[in-house]
Coordinates of C-alpha atoms in Angstrom, one line a residue:
M88 CA -36.9 -65.3 -92.6
S89 CA -36.2 -68.9 -91.0
A90 CA -37.9 -69.7 -88.0
R91 CA -34.3 -70.5 -86.4
L92 CA -33.7 -66.9 -87.1
R93 CA -36.8 -65.4 -86.2
R94 CA -36.5 -67.6 -82.0
S95 CA -32.8 -65.2 -81.6
F96 CA -35.0 -62.8 -83.0
A97 CA -37.6 -63.0 -80.3
S98 CA -35.1 -63.4 -77.8
K99 CA -32.5 -60.6 -78.4
I100 CA -36.2 -58.4 -77.9
Q101 CA -37.1 -60.7 -75.0
T102 CA -33.7 -59.4 -73.6
Q103 CA -33.6 -55.9 -74.7
N104 CA -37.0 -54.8 -72.7
T105 CA -35.4 -57.3 -69.5
M106 CA -33.0 -54.9 -69.4
R107 CA -34.9 -51.4 -69.7
K108 CA -37.4 -53.0 -66.9
G109 CA -34.0 -53.9 -64.4
A110 CA -33.1 -50.0 -64.8
K111 CA -36.5 -49.1 -64.5
R112 CA -36.4 -50.5 -61.2
K113 CA -33.2 -49.1 -60.7
V114 CA -34.2 -45.3 -60.6
S115 CA -37.5 -46.1 -59.2
Q116 CA -35.2 -47.9 -55.9
R117 CA -32.9 -44.4 -55.7
E118 CA -35.8 -42.0 -56.3
D119 CA -37.7 -44.2 -53.5
N120 CA -34.2 -43.8 -51.1
K121 CA -33.7 -39.9 -51.9
E122 CA -37.8 -39.9 -51.1
N123 CA -37.3 -41.5 -48.1
S124 CA -33.6 -39.6 -46.5
T125 CA -35.7 -36.4 -47.1
K126 CA -39.5 -38.4 -44.7
P127 CA -39.4 -36.6 -41.2
D128 CA -38.4 -38.4 -37.7
N129 CA -42.1 -40.1 -37.4
H130 CA -42.0 -42.0 -40.8
K131 CA -43.1 -45.5 -39.8
E132 CA -40.7 -47.9 -41.4
H133 CA -40.9 -51.6 -42.9
P134 CA -41.5 -53.5 -40.5
S135 CA -39.0 -56.0 -42.0
K136 CA -36.5 -53.2 -42.4
A137 CA -37.2 -52.0 -38.2
T138 CA -35.6 -55.5 -37.6
T139 CA -33.4 -55.9 -38.9
R140 CA -31.3 -52.8 -38.0
S141 CA -32.0 -53.1 -34.3
K142 CA -30.2 -56.2 -34.3
R143 CA -27.1 -54.4 -35.2
V144 CA -27.3 -52.3 -32.1
K145 CA -24.6 -53.4 -29.9
A146 CA -26.1 -54.1 -26.1
S147 CA -25.0 -50.8 -24.1
H148 CA -22.4 -51.7 -21.4
P149 CA -23.8 -50.9 -17.3
E150 CA -22.0 -47.8 -16.2
S151 CA -19.2 -48.0 -14.0
E152 CA -18.8 -46.4 -10.5
P153 CA -17.1 -43.5 -10.6
E154 CA -13.7 -43.5 -9.5
Y155 CA -13.5 -40.7 -6.4
L156 CA -9.6 -39.6 -5.3
E157 CA -8.4 -37.6 -2.6
E158 CA -8.2 -34.2 -3.2
L159 CA -4.3 -32.9 -3.2
R160 CA -4.0 -29.9 -0.7
N161 CA -2.6 -26.7 -2.2
L162 CA 1.5 -26.8 -1.2
E163 CA 1.3 -30.5 -0.6
D164 CA 4.1 -31.2 -2.0
L165 CA 5.9 -27.7 -1.2
W166 CA 8.2 -29.7 0.9
K167 CA 9.1 -31.8 -2.2
A168 CA 10.3 -29.2 -4.1
A169 CA 12.5 -28.0 -1.4
F170 CA 16.0 -29.7 -2.7
P171 CA 17.1 -31.8 0.4
V172 CA 21.3 -29.7 -0.3
G173 CA 23.4 -32.3 0.7
T174 CA 22.6 -35.9 0.5
E175 CA 24.0 -38.5 -1.3
W176 CA 22.8 -38.5 -4.3
D177 CA 22.6 -43.0 -4.3
Q178 CA 19.8 -41.9 -1.6
L179 CA 17.5 -40.1 -2.3
D180 CA 15.2 -42.3 -3.5
A181 CA 15.4 -43.8 0.2
V182 CA 14.3 -40.0 1.4
Y183 CA 11.2 -39.9 -0.5
R184 CA 10.5 -44.6 1.2
F185 CA 8.4 -43.4 3.4
K186 CA 5.0 -41.0 3.0
W187 CA 6.4 -38.1 4.8
D188 CA 3.0 -35.8 5.9
F189 CA 5.0 -32.1 5.7
S190 CA 1.2 -30.6 7.1
N191 CA 2.7 -28.3 10.0
L192 CA 4.9 -26.9 7.1
E193 CA 1.5 -26.1 5.2
Q194 CA -0.3 -24.5 8.5
A195 CA 2.6 -22.8 8.7
F196 CA 1.0 -20.3 5.9
E197 CA -2.5 -19.9 6.9
E198 CA -3.7 -17.2 9.4
G199 CA -2.3 -17.6 12.5
G200 CA 0.8 -19.5 11.1
K201 CA 4.4 -18.8 11.6
L202 CA 4.9 -17.5 8.5
Y203 CA 1.1 -15.9 7.9
G204 CA 1.0 -11.9 7.6
I205 CA 5.2 -11.4 7.2
G206 CA 4.5 -8.0 5.9
N207 CA 6.8 -7.5 3.1
N208 CA 9.0 -10.7 3.6
K209 CA 9.1 -13.4 1.1
V210 CA 9.8 -16.8 2.4
Y211 CA 12.9 -19.0 1.2
L212 CA 12.7 -22.8 1.8
F213 CA 16.0 -25.1 1.9
G214 CA 15.5 -28.7 2.2
G215 CA 18.1 -31.7 4.2
T216 CA 18.2 -34.5 5.4
E217 CA 19.4 -36.2 8.8
P218 CA 20.4 -39.9 8.8
Q219 CA 19.2 -41.6 12.3
Q220 CA 18.7 -44.6 13.9
V221 CA 15.1 -44.5 15.0
P222 CA 12.2 -46.4 16.1
F223 CA 10.2 -48.4 13.4
K224 CA 7.6 -51.3 13.5
G225 CA 9.4 -52.9 16.8
K226 CA 12.8 -52.1 14.7
L227 CA 15.9 -49.8 14.7
E228 CA 16.4 -48.4 11.0
I229 CA 18.9 -45.7 9.7
V230 CA 16.2 -43.7 8.4
Y231 CA 17.4 -40.4 6.2
I232 CA 14.9 -37.6 7.6
P233 CA 13.9 -35.2 5.7
I234 CA 14.2 -31.6 6.9
V235 CA 12.7 -28.4 5.8
V236 CA 14.6 -24.9 7.0
A237 CA 11.9 -21.8 5.6
V238 CA 14.5 -18.0 6.1
V239 CA 12.1 -15.4 6.8
S240 CA 13.5 -12.5 4.6
P241 CA 12.8 -9.5 2.5
C242 CA 15.5 -10.8 -0.6
P243 CA 17.2 -13.6 -1.0
P244 CA 20.0 -15.1 2.3
S245 CA 22.3 -15.6 -0.1
D246 CA 23.6 -17.0 -3.3
K247 CA 26.0 -18.9 -2.2
I248 CA 26.4 -22.7 -1.4
G249 CA 29.3 -23.6 1.2
I250 CA 30.8 -27.5 0.6
K251 CA 33.2 -28.5 3.5
S252 CA 33.3 -32.1 5.0
V253 CA 35.8 -34.0 6.9
Q254 CA 37.2 -35.6 3.8
R255 CA 38.6 -32.6 2.4
E256 CA 40.9 -30.7 3.5
T257 CA 39.7 -27.2 2.4
E258 CA 36.3 -24.9 2.3
E259 CA 34.5 -23.8 -0.8
I260 CA 32.6 -21.2 -0.5
V261 CA 31.0 -20.9 -4.7
P262 CA 28.1 -19.7 -6.2
M263 CA 24.9 -21.2 -6.2
K264 CA 25.2 -21.5 -9.8
E265 CA 27.8 -23.4 -10.2
M266 CA 26.4 -26.0 -8.7
K267 CA 22.7 -26.3 -10.3
M268 CA 21.1 -24.6 -8.1
D269 CA 19.1 -21.4 -7.7
W270 CA 16.2 -19.6 -5.4
V271 CA 12.9 -20.8 -7.9
P272 CA 9.6 -19.3 -7.4
Y273 CA 7.3 -22.0 -6.0
I274 CA 3.5 -21.8 -7.5
P275 CA 0.8 -23.2 -5.2
L276 CA -1.4 -26.3 -6.8
D277 CA -3.8 -23.8 -7.5
K278 CA -1.8 -21.4 -9.0
R279 CA -0.7 -23.5 -11.8
D280 CA -1.5 -24.4 -15.5
R281 CA -4.1 -22.0 -17.1
Q282 CA -2.8 -19.8 -14.6
V283 CA 1.1 -19.7 -14.7
V284 CA 1.3 -17.2 -16.6
E285 CA -0.3 -14.7 -14.7
Y286 CA 1.1 -15.8 -11.2
G287 CA 4.1 -14.8 -12.7
R288 CA 3.7 -11.3 -13.1
K289 CA 2.9 -11.4 -9.8
S290 CA 5.4 -11.3 -6.2
P291 CA 5.5 -14.6 -5.5
Q292 CA 6.6 -15.1 -1.6
I293 CA 7.6 -18.4 -1.7
F294 CA 11.0 -19.7 -3.1
V295 CA 12.8 -23.4 -2.7
L296 CA 16.4 -23.2 -3.3
G297 CA 15.9 -26.5 -6.1
C298 CA 18.2 -28.2 -8.3
T299 CA 18.9 -29.0 -12.2
Q300 CA 21.1 -31.2 -12.2
R301 CA 19.9 -34.6 -13.7
R302 CA 20.1 -38.0 -12.1
A303 CA 20.6 -39.3 -15.0
A304 CA 24.3 -37.7 -16.6
L305 CA 26.0 -38.5 -12.9
K306 CA 27.6 -41.4 -14.2
H307 CA 29.5 -38.9 -17.2
M308 CA 30.9 -36.3 -13.9
K309 CA 34.2 -36.6 -12.3
I310 CA 34.1 -38.4 -8.2
D311 CA 35.7 -34.7 -7.6
R312 CA 32.7 -33.1 -8.7
L313 CA 30.0 -35.5 -7.3
K314 CA 31.2 -35.5 -3.8
K315 CA 31.3 -32.1 -4.1
F316 CA 27.7 -32.1 -4.0
D317 CA 27.4 -34.7 -1.6
Y318 CA 29.4 -31.5 0.6
C319 CA 26.8 -29.0 0.1
L320 CA 25.7 -26.4 1.9
P321 CA 23.3 -23.5 1.9
Y322 CA 25.4 -20.5 2.6
L323 CA 24.7 -17.6 5.5
M324 CA 27.0 -15.1 5.7
P325 CA 27.5 -13.9 9.3
I326 CA 25.5 -11.0 10.7
K327 CA 27.9 -10.4 13.4
E328 CA 31.6 -11.1 13.5
E329 CA 30.9 -13.2 16.8
E330 CA 28.9 -15.4 14.5
L331 CA 32.0 -15.8 12.4
E332 CA 33.2 -19.7 12.7
L333 CA 36.9 -19.9 12.7
S334 CA 38.1 -22.7 13.7
T335 CA 41.5 -23.6 15.5
E336 CA 41.4 -27.4 14.2
V337 CA 43.3 -28.2 11.0
D338 CA 43.1 -32.1 9.9
I339 CA 46.5 -33.5 9.4
L340 CA 46.8 -36.9 6.9
F341 CA 50.4 -37.0 7.1
P342 CA 52.0 -39.4 4.6
A343 CA 53.6 -41.8 6.9
E344 CA 54.9 -44.2 4.4
P345 CA 55.8 -47.1 3.9
N346 CA 53.5 -47.1 6.8
P347 CA 49.6 -46.0 6.5
P348 CA 49.2 -42.4 6.8
V349 CA 48.0 -40.9 9.7
Y350 CA 45.2 -39.5 10.1
C351 CA 44.7 -37.2 13.1
V352 CA 43.3 -33.6 14.1
F353 CA 45.5 -30.8 15.5
D354 CA 43.9 -28.0 17.6
W355 CA 46.8 -25.2 18.2
Q356 CA 44.3 -23.3 20.8
F357 CA 45.0 -26.5 23.0
D358 CA 48.2 -29.0 21.6
E359 CA 51.9 -28.0 21.4
V360 CA 53.1 -29.4 17.8
E361 CA 56.3 -31.3 19.8
E362 CA 54.3 -32.4 22.2
F363 CA 51.4 -33.6 19.2
A364 CA 54.3 -35.7 17.9
D365 CA 55.4 -37.3 20.8
D366 CA 51.8 -38.7 21.3
R367 CA 51.5 -40.0 17.8
I368 CA 55.1 -42.2 18.2
K369 CA 53.6 -43.9 21.9
E370 CA 51.1 -44.6 20.0
E371 CA 52.8 -46.6 17.2
E372 CA 51.3 -44.4 14.2
L373 CA 54.5 -41.9 13.1
S374 CA 58.7 -43.7 13.4
A375 CA 60.7 -41.3 15.7
D376 CA 62.2 -40.9 12.2
Q377 CA 59.6 -38.6 10.3
K378 CA 59.1 -37.1 13.5
D379 CA 60.8 -33.6 12.4
A380 CA 59.0 -34.4 8.9
F381 CA 55.5 -34.7 10.8
M382 CA 56.3 -31.0 12.8
E383 CA 56.9 -29.0 10.1
F384 CA 53.4 -30.6 7.9
V385 CA 52.0 -29.4 11.1
K386 CA 52.6 -26.0 11.1
E387 CA 52.5 -25.8 7.5
K388 CA 48.4 -27.0 8.2
V389 CA 48.3 -24.2 10.7
R390 CA 49.5 -21.4 8.7
Q391 CA 47.0 -22.1 6.3
Q392 CA 44.3 -22.6 8.2
K393 CA 45.3 -19.1 10.1
R394 CA 45.7 -17.2 6.7
E395 CA 41.8 -18.9 5.5
N396 CA 40.1 -17.6 8.9
R397 CA 41.9 -14.1 7.2
E398 CA 40.5 -13.8 4.3
K399 CA 37.0 -15.4 6.7
K400 CA 37.2 -12.2 8.3
E401 CA 38.4 -9.2 5.0
A402 CA 35.6 -11.5 3.0
R403 CA 33.0 -10.6 5.9
R404 CA 34.3 -6.7 6.5
Q405 CA 34.1 -6.2 2.5
A406 CA 30.7 -8.0 2.1
F407 CA 29.4 -5.3 4.7
E408 CA 30.2 -2.0 3.8
K409 CA 29.0 -3.0 0.5
M410 CA 25.1 -3.7 2.2
S411 CA 22.9 -0.8 2.1
V412 CA 21.6 -0.2 5.4
E413 CA 18.0 -1.8 4.4
A414 CA 20.1 -5.0 4.0
K415 CA 21.9 -5.0 6.5
A416 CA 19.1 -4.4 8.8
A417 CA 17.5 -7.0 6.8
F418 CA 20.0 -10.0 7.8
E419 CA 20.0 -8.6 11.3
N420 CA 16.6 -9.0 11.7
L421 CA 16.8 -12.7 10.2
K422 CA 14.5 -15.4 11.5
Y423 CA 14.4 -19.1 10.0
Y424 CA 11.7 -22.3 11.5
K425 CA 13.4 -26.1 11.1
F426 CA 10.7 -28.2 9.9
Y427 CA 10.5 -31.8 10.9
P428 CA 7.5 -34.1 9.5
V429 CA 4.8 -35.0 11.4
Q430 CA 4.5 -37.9 13.0
T431 CA 1.5 -40.9 11.3
A432 CA 1.1 -44.1 12.1
D433 CA 2.9 -45.2 8.5
T434 CA 6.3 -43.3 9.4
P435 CA 9.2 -44.0 12.0
D436 CA 8.6 -42.5 15.1
I437 CA 11.3 -39.6 14.4
S438 CA 10.2 -38.0 18.7
A439 CA 14.0 -38.5 20.0
V440 CA 16.0 -37.3 17.2
K441 CA 14.6 -33.6 16.6
A442 CA 17.2 -30.7 17.0
S443 CA 17.3 -26.9 16.7
Y444 CA 20.6 -27.4 14.6
I445 CA 20.7 -26.4 10.9
N446 CA 24.7 -26.5 9.9
R447 CA 27.9 -24.7 10.1
Y448 CA 26.8 -21.0 8.9
Y449 CA 22.9 -21.0 10.3
N450 CA 23.9 -22.2 13.5
K451 CA 20.5 -23.4 15.1
A452 CA 17.2 -22.4 14.0
H453 CA 14.9 -19.5 15.7
E454 CA 12.4 -22.5 16.3
V455 CA 11.6 -26.2 15.5
L456 CA 8.7 -27.0 14.6

């Protein structure tokens, strides 16, 4: 064998031996790693490995101080749950401009309060607003003051809504659901979440008049339909016939073309038609050649109003005939309370504008709180 071939053969043998040694080292390392993984926790690592690992540990950040949130009262959002019926949609944000405090309403449900210990009765709440000019921080401002009316009754006081305003010629009494309103049970804060199902099985004591109409859909609503919401009033059928409000006034809007329309109010109990027409002519609201047409227009409006009054009486009579003795007794013993927000440093002074009047159907509250 030549010297060249011997050197090549020797080199190959050396390479193979090196590969075998390397393989043995890898096997040995795998066995060492396996053995180390089974060692107890108090096994001391090699200093170099411990040093390397300690460098990779991130420094812990100092713990921030815990935040303390103010605990909500159990009925704190009760007044907001009662929809402010009859408030213009574009003024709803103005209602919640201030942080109104209705803790007096909450306290009414506590022992000793007006709404505590009411036996088999329930409490039905509806909201509203009263725009008033009141002082706030040295200035007079028009403020939409929220109010809440609590009706104590064993059954819902009504499932109807009245729609009436000066701008509307006729009064409508429609089912609540037509205006997407209904009496819904109010669930206190401590009964919510996982306890809602359990609470729903029991007989709730508080109901609020809610509205499911979405504000986002208002832009697609017809103007007449939209305005109906602005003129809504919670309805209560008059308990006594003398409480039935039968107006003797009619709104007159006479189209006196080419002049502007004549707007006035005629009361058939005190006004005489011809004299009333002459007064309009003296005031230059009406021309003399339109007198006869105006008088006939007024007479027709009076006939229409009287017909509506008769229909109201008949509807009330029929409704009471259908009532059970218990229901009649319940209606005769209804109690309703009107709540205003409590005065705070962050809210306007409303003490001078509080009133017992609720609306044309409920008339006055038994007590203002």
